[in-house]
Structures are given as structure tokens and as C-alpha cells.
Coordinates of C-alpha atoms in Angstrom, one line a residue:
M1 CA -5.1 20.3 10.7
F2 CA -3.9 17.0 9.0
V3 CA -0.7 17.7 6.6
D4 CA 0.7 14.7 5.0
K5 CA 3.2 16.1 2.2
V6 CA 5.8 18.9 2.7
R7 CA 8.9 20.2 1.2
I8 CA 12.1 21.2 3.5
T9 CA 15.4 22.2 3.2
V10 CA 18.3 20.8 5.5
C11 CA 21.7 21.9 5.9
G12 CA 24.5 20.3 7.8
G13 CA 26.6 22.2 9.9
R14 CA 29.9 24.2 8.5
G15 CA 33.1 22.7 10.2
G16 CA 35.1 24.8 12.0
D17 CA 38.6 26.4 10.8
G18 CA 41.6 25.0 11.8
A19 CA 43.9 27.3 13.9
V20 CA 47.1 29.1 13.5
A21 CA 49.0 29.0 16.7
F22 CA 52.5 28.7 18.1
H23 CA 53.6 27.1 21.5
R24 CA 54.7 30.0 23.9
E25 CA 55.8 28.6 27.1
K26 CA 58.4 30.2 29.6
Y27 CA 62.0 28.6 29.0
V28 CA 60.8 26.7 26.0
A29 CA 62.3 28.2 23.1
S30 CA 60.8 27.7 19.5
G31 CA 57.8 25.7 20.8
G32 CA 56.8 25.2 17.3
P33 CA 52.9 25.2 15.8
D34 CA 50.4 23.9 17.9
G35 CA 47.0 24.9 16.3
G36 CA 44.2 22.5 16.9
D37 CA 41.6 21.3 14.2
G38 CA 38.4 22.8 13.8
G39 CA 35.2 20.8 14.8
H40 CA 33.1 18.9 12.6
G41 CA 29.9 20.1 11.8
G42 CA 26.8 18.8 13.1
S43 CA 24.3 16.6 11.0
V44 CA 20.7 16.4 10.4
M45 CA 19.1 13.3 11.6
L46 CA 15.4 12.2 11.2
R47 CA 13.9 10.1 14.0
V48 CA 10.5 8.5 14.3
N49 CA 8.3 9.6 17.0
D50 CA 5.1 7.5 17.7
N51 CA 3.2 10.4 19.3
L52 CA 2.9 12.3 15.8
S53 CA 0.5 11.5 13.2
T54 CA 0.7 14.6 11.0
L55 CA 3.4 16.7 9.6
L56 CA 1.8 20.0 10.6
D57 CA 5.0 21.3 12.3
F58 CA 6.9 21.4 9.0
R59 CA 4.3 23.6 7.5
Y60 CA 5.4 26.7 9.7
K61 CA 9.1 25.9 9.4
R62 CA 10.9 24.8 6.0
K63 CA 14.5 25.1 6.7
Y64 CA 16.6 23.4 9.3
S65 CA 20.1 23.7 10.1
A66 CA 22.3 22.0 12.1
Q67 CA 25.3 23.7 14.4
S68 CA 28.7 24.6 13.2
G69 CA 31.7 23.3 14.4
A70 CA 34.0 25.4 16.7
N71 CA 37.3 26.6 15.4
G72 CA 40.3 25.1 16.5
L73 CA 42.5 26.5 19.3
G74 CA 46.1 26.8 20.5
R75 CA 47.9 24.2 22.4
N76 CA 46.6 21.4 19.9
M77 CA 43.1 22.0 21.2
S78 CA 40.3 20.8 18.7
G79 CA 37.1 22.9 18.4
K80 CA 34.2 21.6 19.6
R81 CA 32.0 19.4 17.3
G82 CA 28.7 20.8 16.3
E83 CA 25.6 19.5 17.6
N84 CA 23.4 17.1 15.5
L85 CA 19.9 18.3 14.7
I86 CA 17.3 15.9 15.5
I87 CA 13.9 16.2 13.4
E88 CA 11.0 14.0 14.6
V89 CA 8.8 12.7 12.1
P90 CA 5.7 10.4 12.3
R91 CA 6.2 6.8 11.7
G92 CA 5.7 5.8 8.3
T93 CA 7.2 9.1 6.6
V94 CA 8.6 8.3 3.2
V95 CA 11.3 10.6 2.5
R96 CA 12.0 11.9 -1.0
D97 CA 14.6 13.9 -3.1
A98 CA 13.2 17.0 -4.1
E99 CA 15.1 17.0 -7.6
T100 CA 14.9 13.5 -8.3
N101 CA 11.9 12.2 -6.6
Q102 CA 13.5 9.2 -5.7
I103 CA 12.9 7.4 -2.1
V104 CA 15.7 8.4 0.2
V105 CA 14.4 6.5 3.4
D106 CA 11.5 5.0 4.4
M107 CA 10.9 6.0 8.3
S108 CA 9.2 3.0 9.4
T109 CA 11.6 0.9 11.1
G110 CA 12.3 3.3 13.9
E111 CA 16.4 3.6 13.2
D112 CA 17.6 7.3 13.2
F113 CA 19.0 8.4 9.6
V114 CA 21.4 11.1 8.6
I115 CA 19.5 13.0 6.0
A116 CA 22.4 15.9 5.7
K117 CA 25.9 15.2 7.0
G118 CA 27.9 18.0 8.5
G119 CA 31.0 19.5 7.1
R120 CA 34.4 18.3 8.1
G121 CA 36.7 20.4 10.5
G122 CA 39.8 22.1 9.1
W123 CA 43.1 21.1 10.1
G124 CA 45.4 23.5 12.3
N125 CA 48.8 24.2 11.3
A126 CA 50.1 22.0 13.6
H127 CA 49.5 19.3 10.6
Y128 CA 51.7 21.1 8.4
A129 CA 54.9 21.2 10.4
T130 CA 57.7 19.5 8.3
A131 CA 61.4 19.3 8.5
T132 CA 61.6 22.0 5.9
R133 CA 58.7 24.0 6.8
Q134 CA 59.0 24.4 10.7
V135 CA 56.7 27.8 10.9
P136 CA 53.7 26.9 8.9
R137 CA 51.3 30.2 9.2
F138 CA 48.5 28.9 7.5
A139 CA 45.7 26.4 8.2
K140 CA 42.7 24.9 6.5
V141 CA 39.2 26.0 6.8
G142 CA 36.4 24.1 7.6
L143 CA 34.0 22.6 4.8
K144 CA 30.3 23.3 4.3
G145 CA 27.9 20.9 5.5
Q146 CA 25.6 18.8 3.0
E147 CA 22.4 20.7 1.8
R148 CA 19.3 19.4 0.6
D149 CA 15.9 19.7 -0.6
V150 CA 13.5 16.7 0.6
I151 CA 9.8 15.7 0.1
L152 CA 8.1 14.5 3.4
E153 CA 5.4 11.9 2.2
L154 CA 3.3 10.5 5.2
K155 CA 1.9 7.2 4.2
L156 CA 0.1 5.8 7.4
L157 CA 0.8 2.5 8.9
A158 CA -2.3 0.5 8.9
D159 CA -3.1 -3.3 8.0
V160 CA -6.7 -2.4 6.7
G161 CA -7.8 0.3 4.6
L162 CA -11.4 1.4 4.2
V163 CA -12.2 2.6 0.7
G164 CA -15.6 3.5 -1.2
F165 CA -17.5 6.5 -2.1
P166 CA -18.5 9.3 0.4
N167 CA -21.1 9.0 2.9
V168 CA -21.4 5.0 2.1
G169 CA -20.8 4.2 6.2
K170 CA -16.7 3.8 6.3
S171 CA -16.6 6.3 9.5
T172 CA -19.5 4.6 11.1
L173 CA -17.8 1.2 10.8
L174 CA -14.7 2.3 12.2
S175 CA -16.6 4.0 15.1
V176 CA -18.6 1.0 16.3
T177 CA -15.3 -1.8 15.7
S178 CA -12.8 0.3 17.7
N179 CA -12.4 3.3 20.1
A180 CA -11.8 5.7 17.4
R181 CA -14.4 9.0 17.2
P182 CA -14.3 10.0 13.6
K183 CA -16.7 12.7 12.7
I184 CA -20.2 11.0 11.4
A185 CA -22.6 13.0 9.6
N186 CA -25.2 12.5 6.5
Y187 CA -23.4 14.6 3.9
H188 CA -20.5 14.0 1.5
F189 CA -16.8 14.4 2.8
T190 CA -17.4 14.3 6.2
T191 CA -14.0 12.9 6.5
L192 CA -11.4 15.4 5.5
F193 CA -8.5 13.5 6.5
P194 CA -7.7 9.5 7.6
N195 CA -8.5 8.4 10.8
L196 CA -6.6 5.3 12.3
G197 CA -8.3 2.9 14.8
V198 CA -7.2 -0.3 16.5
I199 CA -9.6 -3.4 16.4
Y200 CA -9.4 -5.8 19.1
V201 CA -10.8 -8.7 17.8
D202 CA -9.7 -11.4 20.6
E203 CA -7.0 -12.1 23.2
G204 CA -3.5 -11.3 21.4
V205 CA -5.5 -10.5 18.1
S206 CA -5.8 -7.0 16.9
F207 CA -4.9 -4.8 13.7
V208 CA -5.0 -1.1 12.7
M209 CA -7.7 0.0 10.4
A210 CA -7.6 3.6 8.4
D211 CA -10.7 5.3 7.5
I212 CA -9.7 7.0 4.2
P213 CA -11.8 10.2 2.8
G214 CA -14.4 9.3 0.1
I215 CA -13.3 8.5 -3.2
I216 CA -15.0 9.6 -6.6
E217 CA -14.6 9.2 -10.2
G218 CA -11.5 10.9 -11.0
A219 CA -10.0 10.9 -8.1
A220 CA -6.6 9.4 -9.5
E221 CA -6.4 12.5 -11.6
G222 CA -7.1 14.8 -8.8
A223 CA -10.6 15.2 -8.5
G224 CA -12.2 15.4 -5.1
L225 CA -10.0 14.5 -1.9
G226 CA -9.2 10.8 -3.0
H227 CA -6.2 11.8 -4.9
D228 CA -4.7 13.5 -1.9
F229 CA -5.2 10.4 0.6
L230 CA -5.2 7.5 -1.8
R231 CA -1.5 7.4 -0.6
H232 CA -2.4 6.3 2.7
I233 CA -3.9 3.0 1.6
D234 CA -0.1 2.0 -0.2
R235 CA 1.0 0.0 2.7
C236 CA -2.5 -1.5 3.8
R237 CA -2.4 -5.4 3.4
L238 CA -5.9 -5.6 2.8
L239 CA -8.8 -3.5 1.7
V240 CA -12.2 -3.3 2.6
H241 CA -14.3 -1.6 0.2
V242 CA -17.7 -0.5 1.6
V243 CA -20.6 -0.4 -0.7
D244 CA -23.9 1.4 0.1
V245 CA -26.2 -1.6 -1.2
S246 CA -29.3 0.1 -0.4
G247 CA -28.9 2.9 -3.1
S248 CA -30.0 5.5 -0.5
E249 CA -27.8 8.1 -2.3
G250 CA -29.3 7.3 -5.6
R251 CA -26.5 5.5 -6.8
D252 CA -26.3 2.2 -8.3
P253 CA -24.2 -0.2 -6.0
V254 CA -22.7 -2.4 -9.1
E255 CA -21.7 0.8 -10.7
D256 CA -20.1 2.2 -7.4
F257 CA -18.0 -1.0 -6.9
N258 CA -16.7 -0.9 -10.5
A259 CA -15.7 3.1 -10.4
I260 CA -13.7 2.5 -7.3
C261 CA -11.9 -0.2 -8.5
D262 CA -11.2 1.4 -11.8
E263 CA -9.8 4.5 -9.7
L264 CA -7.5 2.2 -7.6
A265 CA -6.1 0.7 -10.9
N266 CA -5.8 4.2 -12.3
Y267 CA -3.7 5.3 -9.2
S268 CA -1.6 2.3 -9.0
V269 CA -1.8 -1.2 -10.8
D270 CA -0.3 -2.9 -7.4
L271 CA -3.1 -1.1 -5.5
S272 CA -5.8 -3.0 -7.6
N273 CA -4.1 -5.9 -7.2
R274 CA -4.3 -5.8 -3.3
P275 CA -6.5 -8.5 -1.7
M276 CA -10.2 -7.0 -1.2
I277 CA -13.3 -7.6 0.9
V278 CA -16.3 -6.2 -0.2
A279 CA -18.9 -5.0 2.7
A280 CA -22.4 -4.3 1.5
N281 CA -23.6 -1.8 4.2
K282 CA -26.9 -0.6 5.2
I283 CA -28.7 -3.9 4.2
D284 CA -31.2 -2.4 6.8
L285 CA -32.2 0.1 4.6
L286 CA -32.6 -2.2 1.6
P287 CA -36.0 -2.3 -0.1
P288 CA -37.7 -5.7 0.0
D289 CA -38.3 -5.5 -3.7
S290 CA -34.8 -4.5 -4.7
D291 CA -32.1 -6.7 -6.3
N292 CA -29.4 -4.6 -5.5
L293 CA -28.0 -7.3 -3.2
Q294 CA -28.0 -10.1 -5.9
R295 CA -26.4 -8.1 -8.7
L296 CA -23.5 -6.7 -6.3
R297 CA -22.8 -10.2 -5.1
A298 CA -22.6 -11.6 -8.7
C299 CA -20.1 -8.7 -9.6
V300 CA -18.1 -9.4 -6.6
E301 CA -17.8 -13.1 -7.1
A302 CA -16.8 -12.4 -10.8
A303 CA -13.9 -10.2 -9.7
G304 CA -12.7 -12.8 -7.3
C305 CA -13.8 -11.0 -4.0
E306 CA -15.9 -12.1 -1.0
L307 CA -18.8 -10.2 0.1
Y308 CA -20.3 -9.7 3.6
E309 CA -23.8 -8.1 4.6
I310 CA -23.3 -5.7 7.3
S311 CA -25.2 -2.6 8.9
A312 CA -22.8 -0.2 10.5
G313 CA -25.6 1.7 11.9
T314 CA -27.1 -1.1 13.8
T315 CA -23.8 -3.1 14.1
Q316 CA -25.3 -6.1 12.4
G317 CA -22.8 -8.2 10.6
T318 CA -19.8 -5.9 12.0
R319 CA -18.2 -8.4 14.4
N320 CA -18.4 -11.3 12.2
L321 CA -16.7 -9.0 9.3
M322 CA -13.8 -8.3 11.7
R323 CA -13.0 -11.8 12.5
V324 CA -12.8 -12.6 8.7
V325 CA -10.6 -9.6 8.3
A326 CA -8.4 -10.7 10.9
E327 CA -8.3 -14.4 9.7
K328 CA -7.2 -12.9 6.3
L329 CA -4.7 -10.8 7.8
R330 CA -2.9 -13.9 9.4
T331 CA -1.8 -15.3 5.6
L332 CA -0.9 -11.8 4.2
P333 CA 2.7 -10.5 4.2
P334 CA 3.6 -7.4 6.6
V335 CA 3.3 -3.9 6.0
T336 CA 5.2 -2.7 3.0
I337 CA 8.5 -0.9 3.7
Y338 CA 9.8 0.9 0.6
E339 CA 13.3 0.3 -0.4
P340 CA 15.8 3.3 -1.0
E341 CA 16.1 4.2 -4.6
Y342 CA 18.5 7.2 -4.2
V343 CA 22.0 6.8 -4.9
E344 CA 24.1 9.5 -3.2
K345 CA 25.8 11.7 -5.6
Q346 CA 29.6 11.9 -5.0
P347 CA 30.9 15.7 -5.0
E348 CA 32.9 16.4 -8.4
A349 CA 36.4 17.3 -8.4
G350 CA 36.2 19.1 -11.5
D351 CA 39.0 19.6 -14.1
P352 CA 41.2 23.0 -14.0
Q353 CA 41.0 23.1 -17.7
E354 CA 37.3 23.5 -17.8
L355 CA 37.1 26.8 -16.3
T356 CA 34.7 29.4 -17.9
V357 CA 35.7 32.8 -18.2
E358 CA 33.2 35.8 -19.0
H359 CA 34.4 39.1 -19.9
L360 CA 32.1 42.0 -18.9
G361 CA 33.7 45.4 -19.2
S362 CA 36.7 45.7 -17.2
T363 CA 35.5 42.7 -15.0
W364 CA 36.6 39.1 -15.6
V365 CA 34.3 36.7 -14.1
V366 CA 35.8 33.0 -13.6
T367 CA 33.7 30.1 -12.6
G368 CA 34.0 26.4 -12.6
I369 CA 33.6 23.4 -10.0
W370 CA 37.4 22.9 -9.4
L371 CA 37.6 26.4 -8.7
E372 CA 34.8 26.6 -6.2
R373 CA 36.4 24.0 -4.3
L374 CA 39.7 25.5 -4.1
V375 CA 38.2 28.9 -2.6
Q376 CA 36.2 26.8 0.0
N377 CA 39.8 25.5 1.1
I378 CA 41.8 28.6 1.4
N379 CA 41.8 31.0 4.4
F380 CA 42.1 34.3 2.7
D381 CA 42.7 36.1 6.0
D382 CA 46.3 34.2 5.8
Y383 CA 49.2 35.5 3.7
E384 CA 50.8 32.2 2.9
S385 CA 47.2 30.9 2.0
R386 CA 46.8 33.7 -0.5
N387 CA 49.9 32.9 -2.2
Y388 CA 49.1 29.4 -2.5
F389 CA 45.8 30.4 -4.3
D390 CA 47.8 32.6 -6.5
Q391 CA 50.1 29.7 -7.3
M392 CA 47.4 27.3 -7.8
L393 CA 45.9 29.8 -10.3
R394 CA 49.0 30.1 -12.3
K395 CA 49.8 26.3 -12.3
C396 CA 46.4 25.5 -13.7
G397 CA 47.2 28.4 -16.6
L398 CA 44.3 30.5 -15.7
F399 CA 46.5 33.6 -15.8
A400 CA 48.1 32.8 -19.2
R401 CA 44.3 32.2 -20.6
L402 CA 43.3 35.4 -19.3
E403 CA 46.3 37.2 -21.0
E404 CA 45.7 35.2 -24.3
M405 CA 42.1 36.8 -24.1
G406 CA 43.4 40.2 -23.9
I407 CA 43.3 41.3 -19.7
Q408 CA 44.8 44.4 -19.1
D409 CA 46.8 45.5 -15.9
G410 CA 44.2 46.7 -13.5
D411 CA 41.3 44.8 -14.7
T412 CA 39.3 43.0 -12.0
V413 CA 39.2 39.5 -11.7
D414 CA 36.1 38.2 -9.9
I415 CA 36.2 34.4 -8.4
Y416 CA 33.0 33.6 -6.8
D417 CA 32.5 37.0 -5.0
L418 CA 36.3 37.2 -4.2
Q419 CA 37.7 40.5 -6.5
F420 CA 41.3 41.7 -7.4
E421 CA 43.2 43.6 -9.5
Y422 CA 45.3 41.8 -12.2
M423 CA 49.1 42.6 -12.5
R424 CA 51.3 40.7 -14.6

């Protein structure tokens, strides 16, 4: 099965918590705090694998999480860093942010890319020892790793793309000019997914050609299969438009040529301006009294393209067409590499004065960006850390605000699933 577009969730590993520990050794009095730092969480990385040609694996697994960092230990020993999670994707995969649809990275250059960073490990209590606070009994917790939804979109890396109506001979042309063996049959939509073939023209001269499933009128709006696979010719430097000049399907070749050109323009203006060569196929089936070839040639030349007569079934003219294509490619720019559009959002610090308070019966629910980040950095298993949390809430004026709103002793305060009774 060929899959070329999926949505997945990637999560960096959480950082390990810092340790609260004190040096204990015989004959060493007052050894002092020696709690180590937590290890950083692992990151999620993307890596190109040239042996992959589809995103099928991502259809069955949609969430990928890197390993969390280990907690710190005594004797100033830091926790182990979480291992990075490497996700392999086919070359040519474009990664988009699911929220904004902006391009994050184009996996065509072969370089690894960090798509979700791991969380930072928390400091141990050894970091908080000072001359006035010689016995700190608290440490910092590890931070959560980055989590994001991304869309993986495969755009095949091919120099040449074969386009045209169904059953005009695109797959046959690819099979007689390369070692590719696409499915060939005398009915529409035989090709259900793109096929790639390497064309060897001469020693040291070769190129990659893609056979795109047949396009029909309305493909740019989603009709047929064209809308699903038009993206695979986005990178093609040259298009070979295959037209059934014999009219064996009961269609007019001039109308076919104009219809496909219109669909390419509707899908992308840039694609409609891509260099194109027209291959008038099935000339061996052309009736002697037909003027299809003459009318098609006039139409093609008026559009500024070159026309070549071929018969893919008998290989007539196919070798010459491939030589012309190779010569054209020498003057064309390399395959398109998409530039990133996405700008990484920096985490918001928030304002302690912008907290939201909801009164639900005897429960007061408090939310806010500043409060969320504060909760993430507090170790509630530690007494001093809880005192620090209480001090910060009083300092920001939350308790005074609650009293003005009418909170009573014994009411429950809910802060991100952390609940406690309010006492003046």
C-alpha cells in the first residue's frame, strides 16, 4: 500500500528530577548537600532512509515519544540522559506544522533534524547551597519535553514527471525506458500510486522519471486520483505530457492536452509554468485519414512546447525522446528543496496578574500560563518546595484576590488538578 500523507504526534522525553541528598561518610562531619542533577530528556529526530518509498509505517503508529531522563542521585551523580528517538522517513518528505500548515523542514538533504526537543533535567540540591542556606532540602523537577502535531507529506524526488489522462501509455513508456515494472492494463486507473524508474541514456547520463496516476478534469478539486498525487510532480524539473494522439479512447487529443494544462494551472501556478515536452503516443494506431497529429502539433507549438511522436507499445521514438529529455535536464535547475516557513514559538512566561479564577460552588479553579509554569517547577513531595509555592502565590496577590471575591475557610482551591483547603 502506498501512503504519502500522515499526521503524527511527537513528544520529547521529560527531564529527570534533581536529587535531594546529603553527603554521608565516616569521619566526615557535615558533608553538606550533594544531590545530583536530573538527566535531560531524549529528543525526537527525523532521519532520511533511502530504502523507504512510502509513509505506510506511520499509518499504524501515530504517537512517538522519546525516553525520559533519569533522576539525579547522591554524591553529585547526574541522572542518565534519555535516549533520542530516531524516526526514519523517505527522502523528499516535507514536514508541516499541523496547526499552521507551515513547512518545518524538507527532508531531502540527508541531514538529521530535531523535531521535538527533550525537557531539561532539574537541578539537585547541591546547586542551592549558599553561605546562609547550607542545608537546602529541595531540588528542581525536570521539565516536560516538547510536544507537537506534525504532518508528513511525501513528495517524490524525480527529475521528470509523466502526466496525462488515464490509459494514454505513461506506464508503458516508463517500462520500456527503464527497469521499472509498473502494472499495465487496458483500463483506466491501472496505476494507483506513483512509480519511479531510473533512465540510463548514456555512460554517466541518467535521470529519475515518475509515472503519476492518470489525471482527469477536476483533479485539482479532488476528482479522480490526480488530486492525491499531483504533489509528486511539485519537485519535477521537467514534465513529459503523454497524449493519446490516435484517439483510441474516443477523446480528442487537443482537448486532452488543454484539459491537463488547465488542471496543472488550477493546482499550482508554478506547476503550469514548468518546462514541458509533449509526447504524441500511439502513432502506430493513428488512422491514415486522421488530422489529430497536425492539430495537436499546432496547439502544442502555440503553447510554446515541443512535440515528439512515439509509440510506447512498439518503442518507436522512445529512445530519441529520452535523449531529448536528458539534454533538456542539463540546462534546468536542480530538484526543488523547500525552505522552512515555520518560526518556532517561544514559551510564554505569562503574567501573574492575568490569572483566571472560576467559582464553582465551594471550589475555586485558578488557571494561567504563569501558574502552569510555576507548578511544573515545584516538587510537591518536599516541604520547603511547598512553602516556596505558597510564598509565590501570596506574593503574586492570588490569596488577596480570592479573599476579595469571598473565599471562605475550608473552601477548595484547584490549581491544575492540585487541590488544597484554603486557610487564612
